Short mmCIF file of N, CA and C in Angstrom, two decimals:
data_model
loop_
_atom_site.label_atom_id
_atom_site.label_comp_id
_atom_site.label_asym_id
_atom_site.label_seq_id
_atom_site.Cartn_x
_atom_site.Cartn_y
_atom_site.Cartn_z
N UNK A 1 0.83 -1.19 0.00
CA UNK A 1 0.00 0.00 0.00
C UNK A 1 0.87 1.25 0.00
N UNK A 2 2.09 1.37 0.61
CA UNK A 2 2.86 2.13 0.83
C UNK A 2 3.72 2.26 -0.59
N UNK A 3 4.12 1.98 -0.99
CA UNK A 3 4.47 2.11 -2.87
C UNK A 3 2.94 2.28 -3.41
N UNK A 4 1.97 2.02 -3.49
CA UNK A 4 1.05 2.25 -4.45
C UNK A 4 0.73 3.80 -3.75
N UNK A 5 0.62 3.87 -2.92
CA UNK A 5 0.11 5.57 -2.52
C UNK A 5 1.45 6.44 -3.23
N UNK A 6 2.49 6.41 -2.82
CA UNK A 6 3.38 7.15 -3.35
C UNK A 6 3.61 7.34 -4.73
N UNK A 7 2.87 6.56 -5.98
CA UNK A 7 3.10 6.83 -7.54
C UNK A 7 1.54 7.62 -7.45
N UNK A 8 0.73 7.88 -6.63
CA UNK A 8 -0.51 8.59 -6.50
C UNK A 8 0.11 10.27 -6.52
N UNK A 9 -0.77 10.71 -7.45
CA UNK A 9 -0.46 12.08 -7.74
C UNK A 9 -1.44 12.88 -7.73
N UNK A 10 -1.27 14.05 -6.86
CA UNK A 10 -2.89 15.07 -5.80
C UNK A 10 -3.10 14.12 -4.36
N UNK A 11 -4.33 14.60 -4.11
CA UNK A 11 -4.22 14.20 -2.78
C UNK A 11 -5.57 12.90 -2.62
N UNK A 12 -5.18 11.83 -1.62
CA UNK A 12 -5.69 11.18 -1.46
C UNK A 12 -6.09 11.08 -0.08
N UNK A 13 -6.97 9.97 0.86
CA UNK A 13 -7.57 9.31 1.88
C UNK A 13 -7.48 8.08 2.26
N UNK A 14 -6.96 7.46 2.78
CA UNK A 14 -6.64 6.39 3.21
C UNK A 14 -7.74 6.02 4.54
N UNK A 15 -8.77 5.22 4.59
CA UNK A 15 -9.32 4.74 5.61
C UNK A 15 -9.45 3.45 5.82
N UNK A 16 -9.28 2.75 7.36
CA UNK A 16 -9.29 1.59 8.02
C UNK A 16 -10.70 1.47 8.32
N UNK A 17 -11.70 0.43 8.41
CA UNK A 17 -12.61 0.68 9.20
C UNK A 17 -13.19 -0.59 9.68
N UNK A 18 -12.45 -0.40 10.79
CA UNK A 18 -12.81 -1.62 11.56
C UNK A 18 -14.89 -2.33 12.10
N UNK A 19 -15.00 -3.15 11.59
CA UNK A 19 -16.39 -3.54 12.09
C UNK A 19 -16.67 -4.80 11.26
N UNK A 20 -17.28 -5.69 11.98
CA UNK A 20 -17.94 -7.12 12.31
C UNK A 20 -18.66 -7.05 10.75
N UNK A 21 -19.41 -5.72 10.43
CA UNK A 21 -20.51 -6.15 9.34
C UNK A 21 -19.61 -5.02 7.91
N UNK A 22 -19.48 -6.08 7.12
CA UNK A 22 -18.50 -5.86 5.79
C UNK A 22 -19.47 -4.65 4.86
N UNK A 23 -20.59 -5.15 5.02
CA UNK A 23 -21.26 -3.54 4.70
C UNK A 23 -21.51 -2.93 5.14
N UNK A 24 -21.57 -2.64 6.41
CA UNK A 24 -21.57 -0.90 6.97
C UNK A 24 -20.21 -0.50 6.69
N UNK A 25 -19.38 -1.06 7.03
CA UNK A 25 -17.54 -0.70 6.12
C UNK A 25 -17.99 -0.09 5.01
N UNK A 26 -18.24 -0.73 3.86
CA UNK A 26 -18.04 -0.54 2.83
C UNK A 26 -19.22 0.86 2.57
N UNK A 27 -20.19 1.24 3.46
CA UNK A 27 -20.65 1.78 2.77
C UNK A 27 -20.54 3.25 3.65
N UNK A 28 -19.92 3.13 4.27
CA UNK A 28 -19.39 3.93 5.04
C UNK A 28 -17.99 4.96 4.81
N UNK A 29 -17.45 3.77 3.80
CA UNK A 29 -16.70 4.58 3.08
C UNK A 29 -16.96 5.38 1.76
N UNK A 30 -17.99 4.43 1.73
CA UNK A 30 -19.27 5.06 0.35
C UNK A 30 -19.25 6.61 0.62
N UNK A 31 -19.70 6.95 1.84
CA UNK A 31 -20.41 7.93 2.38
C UNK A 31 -19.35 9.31 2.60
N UNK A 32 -17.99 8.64 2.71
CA UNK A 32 -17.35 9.65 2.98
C UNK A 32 -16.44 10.19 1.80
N UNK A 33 -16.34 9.21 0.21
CA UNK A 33 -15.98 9.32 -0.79
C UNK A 33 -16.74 10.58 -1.59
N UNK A 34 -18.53 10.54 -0.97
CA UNK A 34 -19.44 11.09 -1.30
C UNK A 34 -19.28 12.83 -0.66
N UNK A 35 -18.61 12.50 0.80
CA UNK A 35 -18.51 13.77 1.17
C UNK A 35 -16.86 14.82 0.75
N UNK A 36 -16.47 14.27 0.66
CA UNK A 36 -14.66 14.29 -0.14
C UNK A 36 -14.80 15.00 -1.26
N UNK A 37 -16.16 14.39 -2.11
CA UNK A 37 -16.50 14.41 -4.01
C UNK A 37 -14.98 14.01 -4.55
N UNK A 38 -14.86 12.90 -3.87
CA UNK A 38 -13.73 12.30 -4.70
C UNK A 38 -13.72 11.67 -6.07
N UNK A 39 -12.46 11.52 -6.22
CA UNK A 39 -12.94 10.90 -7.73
C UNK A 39 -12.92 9.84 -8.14
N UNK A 40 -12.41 9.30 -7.02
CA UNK A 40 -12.09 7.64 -6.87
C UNK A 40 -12.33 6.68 -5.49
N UNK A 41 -13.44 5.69 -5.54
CA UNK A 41 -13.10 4.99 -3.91
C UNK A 41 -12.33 3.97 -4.64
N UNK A 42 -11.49 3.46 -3.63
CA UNK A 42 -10.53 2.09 -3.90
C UNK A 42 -11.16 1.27 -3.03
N UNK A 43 -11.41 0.24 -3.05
CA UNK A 43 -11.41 -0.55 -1.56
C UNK A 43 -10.30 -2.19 -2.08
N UNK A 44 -9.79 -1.79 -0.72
CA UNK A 44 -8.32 -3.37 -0.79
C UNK A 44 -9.11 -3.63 0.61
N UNK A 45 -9.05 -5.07 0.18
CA UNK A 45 -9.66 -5.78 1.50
C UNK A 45 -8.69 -6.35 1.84
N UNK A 46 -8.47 -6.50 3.56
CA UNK A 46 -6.98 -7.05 4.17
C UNK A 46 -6.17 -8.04 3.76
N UNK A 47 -7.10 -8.98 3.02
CA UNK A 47 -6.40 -10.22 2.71
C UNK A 47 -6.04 -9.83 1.07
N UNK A 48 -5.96 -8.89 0.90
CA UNK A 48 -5.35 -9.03 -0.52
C UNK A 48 -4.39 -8.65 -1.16
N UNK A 49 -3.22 -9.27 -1.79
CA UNK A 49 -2.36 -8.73 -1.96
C UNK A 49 -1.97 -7.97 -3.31
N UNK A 50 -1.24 -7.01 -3.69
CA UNK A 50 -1.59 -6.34 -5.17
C UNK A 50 -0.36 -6.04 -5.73
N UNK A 51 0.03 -5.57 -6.84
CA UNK A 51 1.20 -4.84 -7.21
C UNK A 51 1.06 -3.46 -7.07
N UNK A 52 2.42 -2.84 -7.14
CA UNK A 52 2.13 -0.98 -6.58
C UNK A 52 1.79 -0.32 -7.85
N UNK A 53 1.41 -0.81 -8.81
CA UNK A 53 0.99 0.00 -9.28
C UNK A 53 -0.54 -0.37 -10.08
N UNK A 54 -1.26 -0.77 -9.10
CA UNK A 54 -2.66 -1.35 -9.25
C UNK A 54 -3.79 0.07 -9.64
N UNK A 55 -3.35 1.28 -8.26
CA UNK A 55 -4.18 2.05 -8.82
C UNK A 55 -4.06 2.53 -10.31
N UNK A 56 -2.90 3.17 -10.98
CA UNK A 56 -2.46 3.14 -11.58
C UNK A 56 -2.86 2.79 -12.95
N UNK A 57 -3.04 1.18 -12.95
CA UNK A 57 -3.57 0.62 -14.17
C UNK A 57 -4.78 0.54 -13.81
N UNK A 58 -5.50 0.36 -12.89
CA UNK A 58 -6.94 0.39 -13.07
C UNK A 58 -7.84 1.76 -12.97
N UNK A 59 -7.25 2.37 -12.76
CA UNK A 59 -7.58 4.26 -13.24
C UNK A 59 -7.12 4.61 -14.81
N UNK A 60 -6.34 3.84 -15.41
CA UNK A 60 -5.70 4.45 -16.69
C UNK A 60 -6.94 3.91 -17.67
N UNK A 61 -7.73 2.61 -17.39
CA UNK A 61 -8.67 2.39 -18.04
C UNK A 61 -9.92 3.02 -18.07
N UNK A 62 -9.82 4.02 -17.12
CA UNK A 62 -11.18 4.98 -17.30
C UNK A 62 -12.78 4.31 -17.87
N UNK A 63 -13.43 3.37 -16.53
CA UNK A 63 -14.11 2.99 -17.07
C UNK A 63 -14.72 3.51 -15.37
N UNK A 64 -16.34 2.51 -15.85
CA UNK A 64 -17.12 3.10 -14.34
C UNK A 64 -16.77 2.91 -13.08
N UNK A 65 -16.16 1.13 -12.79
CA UNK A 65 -15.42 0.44 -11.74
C UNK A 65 -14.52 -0.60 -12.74
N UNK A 66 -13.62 -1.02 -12.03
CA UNK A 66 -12.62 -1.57 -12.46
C UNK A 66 -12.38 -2.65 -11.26
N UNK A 67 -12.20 -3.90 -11.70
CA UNK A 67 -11.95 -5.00 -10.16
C UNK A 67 -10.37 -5.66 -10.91
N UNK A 68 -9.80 -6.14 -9.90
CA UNK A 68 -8.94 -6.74 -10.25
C UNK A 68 -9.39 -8.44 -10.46
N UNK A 69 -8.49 -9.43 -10.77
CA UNK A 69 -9.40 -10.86 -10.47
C UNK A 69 -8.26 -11.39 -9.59
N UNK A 70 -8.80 -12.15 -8.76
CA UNK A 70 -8.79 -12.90 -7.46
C UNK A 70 -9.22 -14.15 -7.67
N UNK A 71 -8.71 -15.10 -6.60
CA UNK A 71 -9.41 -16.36 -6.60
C UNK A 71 -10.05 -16.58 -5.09
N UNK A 72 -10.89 -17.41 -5.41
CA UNK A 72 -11.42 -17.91 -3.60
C UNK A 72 -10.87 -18.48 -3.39
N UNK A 73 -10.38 -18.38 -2.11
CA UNK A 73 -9.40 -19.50 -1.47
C UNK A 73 -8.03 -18.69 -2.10
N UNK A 74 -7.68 -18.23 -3.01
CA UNK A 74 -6.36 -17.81 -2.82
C UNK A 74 -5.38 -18.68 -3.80
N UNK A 75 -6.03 -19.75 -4.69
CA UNK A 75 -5.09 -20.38 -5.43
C UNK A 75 -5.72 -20.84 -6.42
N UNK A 76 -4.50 -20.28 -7.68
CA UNK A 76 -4.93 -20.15 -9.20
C UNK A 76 -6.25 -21.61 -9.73
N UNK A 77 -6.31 -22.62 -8.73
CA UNK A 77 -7.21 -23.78 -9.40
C UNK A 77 -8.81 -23.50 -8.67
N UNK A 78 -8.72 -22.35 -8.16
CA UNK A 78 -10.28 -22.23 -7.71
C UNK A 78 -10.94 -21.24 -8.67
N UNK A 79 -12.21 -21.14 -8.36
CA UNK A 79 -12.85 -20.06 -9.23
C UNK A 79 -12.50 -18.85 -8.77
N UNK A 80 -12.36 -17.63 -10.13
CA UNK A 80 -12.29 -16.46 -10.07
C UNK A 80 -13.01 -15.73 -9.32
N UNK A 81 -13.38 -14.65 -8.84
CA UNK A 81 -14.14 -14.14 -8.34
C UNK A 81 -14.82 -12.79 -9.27
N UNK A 82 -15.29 -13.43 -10.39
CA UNK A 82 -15.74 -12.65 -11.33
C UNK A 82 -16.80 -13.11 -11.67
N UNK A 83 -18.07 -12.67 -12.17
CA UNK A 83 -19.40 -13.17 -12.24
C UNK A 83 -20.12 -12.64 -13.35
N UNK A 84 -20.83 -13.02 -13.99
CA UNK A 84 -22.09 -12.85 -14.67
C UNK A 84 -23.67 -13.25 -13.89
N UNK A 85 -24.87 -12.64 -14.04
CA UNK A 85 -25.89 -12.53 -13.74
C UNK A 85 -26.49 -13.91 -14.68
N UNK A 86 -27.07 -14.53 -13.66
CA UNK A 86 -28.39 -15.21 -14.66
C UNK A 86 -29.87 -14.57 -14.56
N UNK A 87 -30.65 -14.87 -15.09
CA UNK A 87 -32.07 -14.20 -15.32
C UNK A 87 -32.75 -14.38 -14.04
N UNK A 88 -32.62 -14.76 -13.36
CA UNK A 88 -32.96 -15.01 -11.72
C UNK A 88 -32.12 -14.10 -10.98
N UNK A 89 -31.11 -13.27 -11.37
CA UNK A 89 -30.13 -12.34 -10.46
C UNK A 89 -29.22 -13.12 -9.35
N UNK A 90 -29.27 -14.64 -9.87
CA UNK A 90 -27.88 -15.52 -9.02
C UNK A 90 -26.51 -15.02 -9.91
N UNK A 91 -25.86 -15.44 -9.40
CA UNK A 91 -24.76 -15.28 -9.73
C UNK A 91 -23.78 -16.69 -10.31
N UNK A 92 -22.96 -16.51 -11.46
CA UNK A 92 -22.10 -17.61 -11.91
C UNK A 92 -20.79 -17.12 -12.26
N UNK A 93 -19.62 -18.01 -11.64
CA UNK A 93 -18.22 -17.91 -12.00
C UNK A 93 -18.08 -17.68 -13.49
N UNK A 94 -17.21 -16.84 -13.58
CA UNK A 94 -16.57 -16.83 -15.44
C UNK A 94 -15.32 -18.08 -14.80
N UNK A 95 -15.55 -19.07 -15.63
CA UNK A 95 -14.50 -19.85 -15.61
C UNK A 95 -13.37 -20.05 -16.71
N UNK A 96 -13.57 -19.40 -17.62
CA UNK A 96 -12.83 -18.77 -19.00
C UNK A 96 -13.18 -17.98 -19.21
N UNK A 97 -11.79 -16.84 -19.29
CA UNK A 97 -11.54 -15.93 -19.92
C UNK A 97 -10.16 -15.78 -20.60
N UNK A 98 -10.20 -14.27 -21.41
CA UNK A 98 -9.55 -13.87 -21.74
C UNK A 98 -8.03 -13.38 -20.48
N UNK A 99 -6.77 -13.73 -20.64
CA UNK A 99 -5.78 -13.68 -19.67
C UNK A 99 -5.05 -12.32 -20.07
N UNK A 100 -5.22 -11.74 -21.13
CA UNK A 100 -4.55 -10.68 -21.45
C UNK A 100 -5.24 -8.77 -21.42
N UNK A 101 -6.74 -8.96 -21.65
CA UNK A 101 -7.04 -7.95 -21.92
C UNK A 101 -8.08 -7.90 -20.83
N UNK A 102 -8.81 -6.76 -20.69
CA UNK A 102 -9.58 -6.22 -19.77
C UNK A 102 -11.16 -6.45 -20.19
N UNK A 103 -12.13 -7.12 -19.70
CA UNK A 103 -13.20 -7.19 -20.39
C UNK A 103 -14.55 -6.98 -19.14
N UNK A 104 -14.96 -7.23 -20.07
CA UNK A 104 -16.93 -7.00 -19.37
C UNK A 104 -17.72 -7.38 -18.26
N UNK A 105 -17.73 -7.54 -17.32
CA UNK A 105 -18.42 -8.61 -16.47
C UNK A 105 -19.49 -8.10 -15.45
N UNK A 106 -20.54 -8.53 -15.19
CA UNK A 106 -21.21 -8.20 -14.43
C UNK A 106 -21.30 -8.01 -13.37
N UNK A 107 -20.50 -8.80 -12.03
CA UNK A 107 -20.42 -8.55 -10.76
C UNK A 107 -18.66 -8.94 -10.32
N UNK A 108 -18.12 -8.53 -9.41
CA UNK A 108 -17.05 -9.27 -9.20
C UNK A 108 -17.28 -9.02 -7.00
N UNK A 109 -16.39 -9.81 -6.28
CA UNK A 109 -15.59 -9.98 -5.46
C UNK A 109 -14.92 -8.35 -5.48
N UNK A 110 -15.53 -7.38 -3.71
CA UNK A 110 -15.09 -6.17 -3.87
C UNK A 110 -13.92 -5.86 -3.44
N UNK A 111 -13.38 -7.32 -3.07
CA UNK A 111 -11.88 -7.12 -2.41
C UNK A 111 -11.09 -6.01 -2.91
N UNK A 112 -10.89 -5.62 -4.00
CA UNK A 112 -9.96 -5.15 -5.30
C UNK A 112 -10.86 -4.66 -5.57
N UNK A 113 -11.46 -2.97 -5.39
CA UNK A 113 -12.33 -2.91 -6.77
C UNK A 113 -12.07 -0.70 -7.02
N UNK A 114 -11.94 -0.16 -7.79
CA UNK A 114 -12.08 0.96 -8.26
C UNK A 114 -13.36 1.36 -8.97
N UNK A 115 -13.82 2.49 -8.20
CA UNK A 115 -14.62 2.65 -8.43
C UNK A 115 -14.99 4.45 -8.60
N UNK A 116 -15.26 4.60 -10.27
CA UNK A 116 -14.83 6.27 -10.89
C UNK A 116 -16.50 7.18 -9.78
N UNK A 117 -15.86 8.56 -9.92
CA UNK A 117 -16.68 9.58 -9.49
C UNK A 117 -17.98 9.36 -9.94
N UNK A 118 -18.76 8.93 -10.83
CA UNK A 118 -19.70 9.10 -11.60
C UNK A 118 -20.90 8.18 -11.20
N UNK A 119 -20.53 7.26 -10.68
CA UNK A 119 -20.67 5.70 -9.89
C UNK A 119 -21.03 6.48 -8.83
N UNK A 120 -19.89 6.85 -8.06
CA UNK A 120 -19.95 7.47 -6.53
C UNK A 120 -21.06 8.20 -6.38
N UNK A 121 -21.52 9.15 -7.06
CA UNK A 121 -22.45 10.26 -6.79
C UNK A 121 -23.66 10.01 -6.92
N UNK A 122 -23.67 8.58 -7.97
CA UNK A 122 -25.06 8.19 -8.42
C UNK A 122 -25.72 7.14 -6.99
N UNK A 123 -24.54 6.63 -6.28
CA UNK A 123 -24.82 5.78 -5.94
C UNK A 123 -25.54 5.84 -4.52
N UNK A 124 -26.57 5.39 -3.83
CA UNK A 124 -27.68 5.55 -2.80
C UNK A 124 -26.42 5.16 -1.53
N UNK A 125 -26.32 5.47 -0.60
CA UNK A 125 -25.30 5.84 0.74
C UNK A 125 -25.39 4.32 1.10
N UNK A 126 -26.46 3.53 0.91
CA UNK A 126 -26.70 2.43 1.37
C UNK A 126 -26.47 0.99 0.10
N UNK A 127 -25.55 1.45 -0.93
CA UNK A 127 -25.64 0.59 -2.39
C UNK A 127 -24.79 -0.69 -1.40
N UNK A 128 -24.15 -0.69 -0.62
CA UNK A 128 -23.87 -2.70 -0.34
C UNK A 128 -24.33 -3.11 0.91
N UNK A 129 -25.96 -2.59 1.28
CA UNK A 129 -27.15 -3.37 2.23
C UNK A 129 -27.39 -4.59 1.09
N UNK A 130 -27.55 -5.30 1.86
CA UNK A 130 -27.78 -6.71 1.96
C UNK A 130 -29.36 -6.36 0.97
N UNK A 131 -29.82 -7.37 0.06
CA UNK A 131 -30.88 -7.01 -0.65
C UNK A 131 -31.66 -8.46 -0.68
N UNK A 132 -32.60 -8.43 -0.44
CA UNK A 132 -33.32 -9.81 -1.42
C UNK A 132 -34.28 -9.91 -2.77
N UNK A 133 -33.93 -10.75 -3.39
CA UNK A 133 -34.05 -11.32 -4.49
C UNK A 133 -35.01 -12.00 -5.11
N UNK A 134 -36.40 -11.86 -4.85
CA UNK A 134 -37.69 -12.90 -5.01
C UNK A 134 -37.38 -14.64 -5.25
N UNK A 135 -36.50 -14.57 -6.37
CA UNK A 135 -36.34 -16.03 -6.42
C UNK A 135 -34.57 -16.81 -6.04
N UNK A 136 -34.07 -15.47 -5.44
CA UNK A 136 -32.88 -16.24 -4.82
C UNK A 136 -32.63 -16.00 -3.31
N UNK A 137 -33.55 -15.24 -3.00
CA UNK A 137 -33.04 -14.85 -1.66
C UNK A 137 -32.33 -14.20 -1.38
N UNK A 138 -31.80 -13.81 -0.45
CA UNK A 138 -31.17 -12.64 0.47
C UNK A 138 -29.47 -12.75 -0.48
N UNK A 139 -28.97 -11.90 -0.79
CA UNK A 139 -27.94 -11.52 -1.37
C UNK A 139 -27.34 -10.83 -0.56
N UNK A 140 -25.30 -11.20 -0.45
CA UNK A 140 -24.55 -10.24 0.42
C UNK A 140 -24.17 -8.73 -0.64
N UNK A 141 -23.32 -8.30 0.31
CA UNK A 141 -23.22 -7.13 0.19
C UNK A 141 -22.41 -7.07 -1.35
N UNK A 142 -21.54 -7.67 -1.75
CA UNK A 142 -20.85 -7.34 -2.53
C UNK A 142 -21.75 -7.33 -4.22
N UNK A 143 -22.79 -8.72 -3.80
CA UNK A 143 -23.32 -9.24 -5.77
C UNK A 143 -24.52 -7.52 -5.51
N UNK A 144 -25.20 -7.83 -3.98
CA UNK A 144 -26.38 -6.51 -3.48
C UNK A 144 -25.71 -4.87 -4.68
N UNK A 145 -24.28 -4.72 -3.99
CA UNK A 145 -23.87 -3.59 -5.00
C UNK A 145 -24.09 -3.45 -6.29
N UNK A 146 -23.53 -5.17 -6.90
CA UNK A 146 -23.59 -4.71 -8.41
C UNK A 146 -25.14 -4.84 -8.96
N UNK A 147 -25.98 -5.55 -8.67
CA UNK A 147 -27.41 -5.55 -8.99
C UNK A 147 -27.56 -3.92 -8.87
N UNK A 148 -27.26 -3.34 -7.93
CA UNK A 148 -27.50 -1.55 -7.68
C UNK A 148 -26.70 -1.06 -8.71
N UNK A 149 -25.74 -1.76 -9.43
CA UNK A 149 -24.78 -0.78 -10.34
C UNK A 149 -25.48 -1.11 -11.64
N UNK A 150 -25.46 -2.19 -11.95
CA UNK A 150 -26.13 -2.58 -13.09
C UNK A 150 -27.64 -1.50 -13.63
N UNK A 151 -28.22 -1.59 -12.26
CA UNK A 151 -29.88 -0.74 -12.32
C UNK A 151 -29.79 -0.03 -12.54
N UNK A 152 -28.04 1.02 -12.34
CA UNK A 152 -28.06 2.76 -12.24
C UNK A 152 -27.51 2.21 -14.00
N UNK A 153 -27.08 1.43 -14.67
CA UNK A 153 -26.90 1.57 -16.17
C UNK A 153 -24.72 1.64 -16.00
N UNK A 154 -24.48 1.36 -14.88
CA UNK A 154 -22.93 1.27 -15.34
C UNK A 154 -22.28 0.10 -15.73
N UNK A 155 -20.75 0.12 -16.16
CA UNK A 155 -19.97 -0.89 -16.27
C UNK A 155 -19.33 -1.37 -15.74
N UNK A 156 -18.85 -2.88 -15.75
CA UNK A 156 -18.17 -3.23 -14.42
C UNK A 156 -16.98 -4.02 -15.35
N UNK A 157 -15.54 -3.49 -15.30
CA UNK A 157 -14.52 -4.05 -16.09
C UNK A 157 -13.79 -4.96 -15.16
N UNK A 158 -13.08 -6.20 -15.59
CA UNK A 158 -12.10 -6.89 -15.28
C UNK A 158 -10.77 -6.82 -15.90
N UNK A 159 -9.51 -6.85 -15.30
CA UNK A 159 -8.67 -6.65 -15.50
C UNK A 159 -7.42 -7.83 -15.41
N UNK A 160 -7.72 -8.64 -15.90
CA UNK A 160 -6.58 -9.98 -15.77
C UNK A 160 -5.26 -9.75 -15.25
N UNK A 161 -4.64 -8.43 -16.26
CA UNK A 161 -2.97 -8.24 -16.01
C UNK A 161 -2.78 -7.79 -14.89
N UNK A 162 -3.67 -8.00 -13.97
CA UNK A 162 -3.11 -7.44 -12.19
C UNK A 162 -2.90 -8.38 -11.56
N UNK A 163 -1.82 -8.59 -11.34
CA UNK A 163 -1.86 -9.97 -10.50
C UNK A 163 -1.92 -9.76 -8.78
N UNK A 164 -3.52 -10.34 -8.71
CA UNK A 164 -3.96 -9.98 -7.49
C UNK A 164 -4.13 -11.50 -6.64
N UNK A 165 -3.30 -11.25 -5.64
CA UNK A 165 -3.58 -12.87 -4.45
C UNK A 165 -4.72 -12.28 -3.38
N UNK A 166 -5.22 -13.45 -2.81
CA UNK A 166 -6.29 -13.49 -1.58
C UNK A 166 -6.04 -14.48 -1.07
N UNK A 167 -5.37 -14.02 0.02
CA UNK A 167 -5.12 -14.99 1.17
C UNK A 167 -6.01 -15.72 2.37
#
């Protein structure tokens, strides 16, 4: 974190926020990105590890949010943590992709995720409350967001060339 802040150029915010429920965190930082009018939230979740120059490349793509890809569990033979929507609003692993270029996806794992001004301002103080789903049931905080991102009409990019661990 300490090399990736330092190739950061203007001024930035760095917040910890300790608490039991992963979305009042997250949306808490929502809230204060909102009061900042920043132009960027980052969120790195503890267990993840990144290269320093993550913000970097996932700001240079100028898209709505940008995630890095991750695995569950933390090792290259599990599923990604990248998703597409089915017509029921469950969620399914991309289990192939593209390894080189940056592409399309509908929800990801917010461990890793950038997320542009435009997103931020649109977005309700409360976008990763827990939501339910008529025919899937109660959804966590992270797929809850992108169903909210998707509704507001944004994009959600993946970025292969980051090589991101989760421990």
């Amino acid at each position: 974190l300490a090399d990736m802040t330092q190739k950061i150029h203007g001024e930035y915010h760095l917040m910890a926020v300790k608490t039991a429920i992963v979305a009042d965190g997250r949306n808490k930082c929502l809230c204060e990105a909102k009061s900042n009018n920043s132009d960027y939230l980052m969120f790195i979740d503890s267990d993840i590890v990144f290269p320093s120059n993550a913000f970097e490349r996932m700001a240079s793509l100028q898209k709505d949010i940008v995630t890095g890809i991750y695995h569950q569990g933390g090792l290259q033979n599990f599923r990604p943590c990248i998703y597409r929507f089915t017509k029921t609003g469950q969620i399914i692993n991309y289990a192939i992709y593209q390894k080189d270029i940056p592409f399309r996806v509908d929800a990801a794992g917010a461990g890793m995720l950038l997320i542009s001004k435009p997103v931020i301002s649109a977005l309700p103080n409360n976008a990763f409350d827990h939501m339910n789903l008529p025919e899937v049931g109660q959804i966590y905080e992270d797929v809850s967001f992108f169903h909210r991102v998707r509704d507001l009409g944004f994009e959600v990019w993946a970025d292969p060339t980051l090589r991101i661990g989760h421990t």
